[in-house]
JSON list of C-alpha atoms in Angstrom, two decimals:
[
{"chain": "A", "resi": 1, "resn": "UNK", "atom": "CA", "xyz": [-3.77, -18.92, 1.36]},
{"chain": "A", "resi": 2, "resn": "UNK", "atom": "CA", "xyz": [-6.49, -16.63, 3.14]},
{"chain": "A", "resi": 3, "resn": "UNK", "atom": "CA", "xyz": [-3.90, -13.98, 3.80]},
{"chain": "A", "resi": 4, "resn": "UNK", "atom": "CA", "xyz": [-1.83, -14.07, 0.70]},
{"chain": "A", "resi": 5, "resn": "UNK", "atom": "CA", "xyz": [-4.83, -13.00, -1.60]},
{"chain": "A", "resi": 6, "resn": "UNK", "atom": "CA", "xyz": [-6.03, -10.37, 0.08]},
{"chain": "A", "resi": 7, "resn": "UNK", "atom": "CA", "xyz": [-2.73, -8.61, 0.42]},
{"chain": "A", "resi": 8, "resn": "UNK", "atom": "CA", "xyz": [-1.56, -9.73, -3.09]},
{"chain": "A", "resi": 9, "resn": "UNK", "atom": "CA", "xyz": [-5.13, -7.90, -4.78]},
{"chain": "A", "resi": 10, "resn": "UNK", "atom": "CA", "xyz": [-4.45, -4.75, -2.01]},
{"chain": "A", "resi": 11, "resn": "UNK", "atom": "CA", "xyz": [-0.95, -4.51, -3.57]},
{"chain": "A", "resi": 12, "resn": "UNK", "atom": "CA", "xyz": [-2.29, -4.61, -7.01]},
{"chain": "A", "resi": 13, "resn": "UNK", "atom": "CA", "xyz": [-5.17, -2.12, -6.85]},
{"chain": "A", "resi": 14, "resn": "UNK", "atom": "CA", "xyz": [-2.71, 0.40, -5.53]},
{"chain": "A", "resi": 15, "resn": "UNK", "atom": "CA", "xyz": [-0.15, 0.10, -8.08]},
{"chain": "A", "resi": 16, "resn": "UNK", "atom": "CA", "xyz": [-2.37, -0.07, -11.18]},
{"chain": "A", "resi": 17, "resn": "UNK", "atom": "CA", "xyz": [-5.61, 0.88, -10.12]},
{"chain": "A", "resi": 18, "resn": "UNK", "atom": "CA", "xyz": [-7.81, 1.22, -13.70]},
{"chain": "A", "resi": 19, "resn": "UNK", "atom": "CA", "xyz": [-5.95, -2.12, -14.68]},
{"chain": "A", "resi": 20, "resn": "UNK", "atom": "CA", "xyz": [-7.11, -3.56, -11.92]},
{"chain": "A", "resi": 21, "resn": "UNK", "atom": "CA", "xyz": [-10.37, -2.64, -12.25]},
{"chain": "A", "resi": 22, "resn": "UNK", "atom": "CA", "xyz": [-11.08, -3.57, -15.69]},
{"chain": "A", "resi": 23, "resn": "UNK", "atom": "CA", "xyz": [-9.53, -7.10, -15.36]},
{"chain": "A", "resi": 24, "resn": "UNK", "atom": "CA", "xyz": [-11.92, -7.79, -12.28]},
{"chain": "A", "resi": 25, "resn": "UNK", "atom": "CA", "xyz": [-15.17, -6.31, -14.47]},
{"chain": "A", "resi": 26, "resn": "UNK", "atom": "CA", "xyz": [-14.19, -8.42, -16.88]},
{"chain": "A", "resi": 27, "resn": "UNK", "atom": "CA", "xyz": [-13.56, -11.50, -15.04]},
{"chain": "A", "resi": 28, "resn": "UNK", "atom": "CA", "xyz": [-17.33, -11.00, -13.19]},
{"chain": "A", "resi": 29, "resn": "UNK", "atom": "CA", "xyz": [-18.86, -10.14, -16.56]},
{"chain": "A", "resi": 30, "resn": "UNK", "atom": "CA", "xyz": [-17.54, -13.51, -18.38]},
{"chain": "A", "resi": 31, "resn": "UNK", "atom": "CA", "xyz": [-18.61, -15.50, -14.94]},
{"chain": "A", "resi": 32, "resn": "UNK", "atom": "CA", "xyz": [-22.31, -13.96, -15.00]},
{"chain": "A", "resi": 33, "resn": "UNK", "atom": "CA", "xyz": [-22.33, -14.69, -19.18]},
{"chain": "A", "resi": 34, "resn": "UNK", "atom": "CA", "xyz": [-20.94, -18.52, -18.64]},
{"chain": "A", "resi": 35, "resn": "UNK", "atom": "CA", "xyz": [-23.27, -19.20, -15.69]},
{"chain": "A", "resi": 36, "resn": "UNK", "atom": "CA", "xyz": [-26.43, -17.21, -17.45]},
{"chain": "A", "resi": 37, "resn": "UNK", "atom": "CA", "xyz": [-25.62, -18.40, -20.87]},
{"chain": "A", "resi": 38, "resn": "UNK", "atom": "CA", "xyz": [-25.16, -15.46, -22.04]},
{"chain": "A", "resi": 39, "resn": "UNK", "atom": "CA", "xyz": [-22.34, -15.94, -24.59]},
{"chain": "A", "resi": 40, "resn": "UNK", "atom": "CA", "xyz": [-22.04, -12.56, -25.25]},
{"chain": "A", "resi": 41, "resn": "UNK", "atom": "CA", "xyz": [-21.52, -11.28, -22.08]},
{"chain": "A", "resi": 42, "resn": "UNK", "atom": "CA", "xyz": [-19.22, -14.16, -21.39]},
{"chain": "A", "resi": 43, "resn": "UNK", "atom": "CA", "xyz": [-17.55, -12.91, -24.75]},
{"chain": "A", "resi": 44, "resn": "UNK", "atom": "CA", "xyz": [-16.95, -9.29, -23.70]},
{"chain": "A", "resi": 45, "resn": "UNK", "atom": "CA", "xyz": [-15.90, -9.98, -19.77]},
{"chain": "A", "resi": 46, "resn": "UNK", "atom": "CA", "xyz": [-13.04, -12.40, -21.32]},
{"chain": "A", "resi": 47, "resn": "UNK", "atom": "CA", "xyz": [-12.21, -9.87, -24.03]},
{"chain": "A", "resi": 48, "resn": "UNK", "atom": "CA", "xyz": [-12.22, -7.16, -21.26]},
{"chain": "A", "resi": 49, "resn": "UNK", "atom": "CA", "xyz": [-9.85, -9.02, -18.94]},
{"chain": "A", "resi": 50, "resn": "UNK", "atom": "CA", "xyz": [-7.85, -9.88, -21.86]},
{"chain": "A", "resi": 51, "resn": "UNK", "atom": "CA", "xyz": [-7.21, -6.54, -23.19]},
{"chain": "A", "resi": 52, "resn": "UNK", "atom": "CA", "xyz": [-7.02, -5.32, -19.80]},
{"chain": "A", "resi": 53, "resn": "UNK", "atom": "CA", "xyz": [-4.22, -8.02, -19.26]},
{"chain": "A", "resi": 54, "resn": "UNK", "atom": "CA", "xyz": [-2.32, -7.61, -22.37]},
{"chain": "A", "resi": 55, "resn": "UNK", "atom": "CA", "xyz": [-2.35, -3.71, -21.78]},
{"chain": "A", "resi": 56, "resn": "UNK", "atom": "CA", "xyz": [-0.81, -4.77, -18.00]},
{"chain": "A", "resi": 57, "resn": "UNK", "atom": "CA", "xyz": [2.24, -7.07, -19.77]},
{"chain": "A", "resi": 58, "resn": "UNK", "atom": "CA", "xyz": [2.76, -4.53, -22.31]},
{"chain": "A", "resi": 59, "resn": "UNK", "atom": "CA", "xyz": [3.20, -1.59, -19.82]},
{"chain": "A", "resi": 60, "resn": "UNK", "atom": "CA", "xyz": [5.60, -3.84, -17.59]},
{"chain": "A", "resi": 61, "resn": "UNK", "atom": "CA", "xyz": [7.64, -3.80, -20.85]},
{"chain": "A", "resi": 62, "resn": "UNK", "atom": "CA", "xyz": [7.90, -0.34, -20.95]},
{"chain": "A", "resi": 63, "resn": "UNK", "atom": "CA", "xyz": [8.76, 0.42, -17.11]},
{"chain": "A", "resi": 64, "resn": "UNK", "atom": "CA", "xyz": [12.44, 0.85, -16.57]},
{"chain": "A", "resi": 65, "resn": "UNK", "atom": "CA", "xyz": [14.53, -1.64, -14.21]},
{"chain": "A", "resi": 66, "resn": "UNK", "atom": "CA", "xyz": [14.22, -0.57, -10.44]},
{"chain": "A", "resi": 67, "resn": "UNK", "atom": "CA", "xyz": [17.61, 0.10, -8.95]},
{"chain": "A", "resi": 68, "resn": "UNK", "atom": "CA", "xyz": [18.90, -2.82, -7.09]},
{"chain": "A", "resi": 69, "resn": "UNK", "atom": "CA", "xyz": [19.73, 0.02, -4.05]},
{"chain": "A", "resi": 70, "resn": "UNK", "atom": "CA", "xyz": [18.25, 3.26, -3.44]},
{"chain": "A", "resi": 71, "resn": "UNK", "atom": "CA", "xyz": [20.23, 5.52, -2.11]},
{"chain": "A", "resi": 72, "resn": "UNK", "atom": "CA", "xyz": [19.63, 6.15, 1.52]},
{"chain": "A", "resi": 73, "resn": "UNK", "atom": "CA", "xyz": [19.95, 10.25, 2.25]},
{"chain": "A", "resi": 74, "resn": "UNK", "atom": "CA", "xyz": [20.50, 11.08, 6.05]},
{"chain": "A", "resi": 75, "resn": "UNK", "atom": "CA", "xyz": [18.98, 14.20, 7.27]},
{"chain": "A", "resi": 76, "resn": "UNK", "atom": "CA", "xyz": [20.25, 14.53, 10.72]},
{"chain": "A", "resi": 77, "resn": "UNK", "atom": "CA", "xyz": [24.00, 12.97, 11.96]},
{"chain": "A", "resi": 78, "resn": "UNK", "atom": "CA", "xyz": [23.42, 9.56, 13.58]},
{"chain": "A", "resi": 79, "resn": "UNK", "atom": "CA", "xyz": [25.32, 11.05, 16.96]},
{"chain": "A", "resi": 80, "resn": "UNK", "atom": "CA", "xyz": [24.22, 14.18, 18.48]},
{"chain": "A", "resi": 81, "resn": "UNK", "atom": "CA", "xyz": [26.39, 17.04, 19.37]},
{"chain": "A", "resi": 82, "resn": "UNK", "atom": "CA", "xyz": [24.52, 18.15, 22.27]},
{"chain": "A", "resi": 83, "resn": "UNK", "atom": "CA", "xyz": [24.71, 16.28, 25.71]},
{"chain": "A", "resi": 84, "resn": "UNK", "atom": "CA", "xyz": [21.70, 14.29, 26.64]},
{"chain": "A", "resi": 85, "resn": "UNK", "atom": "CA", "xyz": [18.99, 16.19, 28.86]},
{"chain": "A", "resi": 86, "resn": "UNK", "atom": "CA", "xyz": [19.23, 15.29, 32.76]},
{"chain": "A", "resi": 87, "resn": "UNK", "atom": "CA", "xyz": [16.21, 12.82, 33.94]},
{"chain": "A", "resi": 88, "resn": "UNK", "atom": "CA", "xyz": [13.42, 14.41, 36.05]},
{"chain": "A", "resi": 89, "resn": "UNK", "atom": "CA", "xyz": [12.46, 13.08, 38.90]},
{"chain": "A", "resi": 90, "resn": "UNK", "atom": "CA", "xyz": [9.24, 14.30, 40.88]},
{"chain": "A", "resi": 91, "resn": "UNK", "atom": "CA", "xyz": [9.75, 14.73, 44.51]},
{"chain": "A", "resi": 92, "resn": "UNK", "atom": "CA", "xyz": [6.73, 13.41, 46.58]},
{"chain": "A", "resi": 93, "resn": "UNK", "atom": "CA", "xyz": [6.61, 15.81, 49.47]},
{"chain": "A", "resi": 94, "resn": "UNK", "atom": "CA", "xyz": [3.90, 17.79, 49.55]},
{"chain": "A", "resi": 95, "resn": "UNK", "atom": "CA", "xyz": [4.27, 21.75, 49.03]},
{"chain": "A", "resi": 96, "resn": "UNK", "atom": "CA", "xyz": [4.09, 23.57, 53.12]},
{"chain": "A", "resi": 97, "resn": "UNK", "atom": "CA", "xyz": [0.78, 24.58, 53.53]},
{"chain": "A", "resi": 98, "resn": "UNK", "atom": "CA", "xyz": [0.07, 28.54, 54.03]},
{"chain": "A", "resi": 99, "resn": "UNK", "atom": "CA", "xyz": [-2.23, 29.52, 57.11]},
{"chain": "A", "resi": 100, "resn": "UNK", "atom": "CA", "xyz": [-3.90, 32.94, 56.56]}
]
């Protein structure tokens, strides 16, 4: 449960970022207003996440369907045409040394 909220709000505030926001401001406002007794406060943080939620169903209306496959464009041939490099291998001698 720890891990599945975290990602789910991550996934959220990066697809609908102002949404997001508003509907957590709203959501804090109407918990500070029912704890405080505030009723107005508590008033405008549910209206705000409510508006900010309707506006959220309403634009998912509007999207258009994903395609079910996107089409996968290949840049480079899976097989290349060249042959493969030869393997280096360093030699472990050492170089002859040079007397002066």
């Amino acid at each position: 449960m720890n891990a599945v909220l975290p990602r789910f709000l991550k996934s959220a505030y990066r697809k609908e970022p102002i949404i997001s926001a508003l509907t957590t401001m709203g959501v804090v406002d109407a918990l500070i207003g029912g704890l405080d007794d505030s009723w107005s406060l508590f008033a405008f943080g549910l209206g705000t996440a409510g508006i900010a939620l309707a506006f959220k169903l309403w634009r998912m209306q509007q999207r258009p369907p994903v395609p079910e496959e996107p089409v996968v464009q290949h840049y480079l041939p899976s097989r290349s045409s060249s042959p493969p490099l030869p393997v280096l291998t360093v030699s472990k001698k050492k170089p002859p040394r040079k007397e002066y």
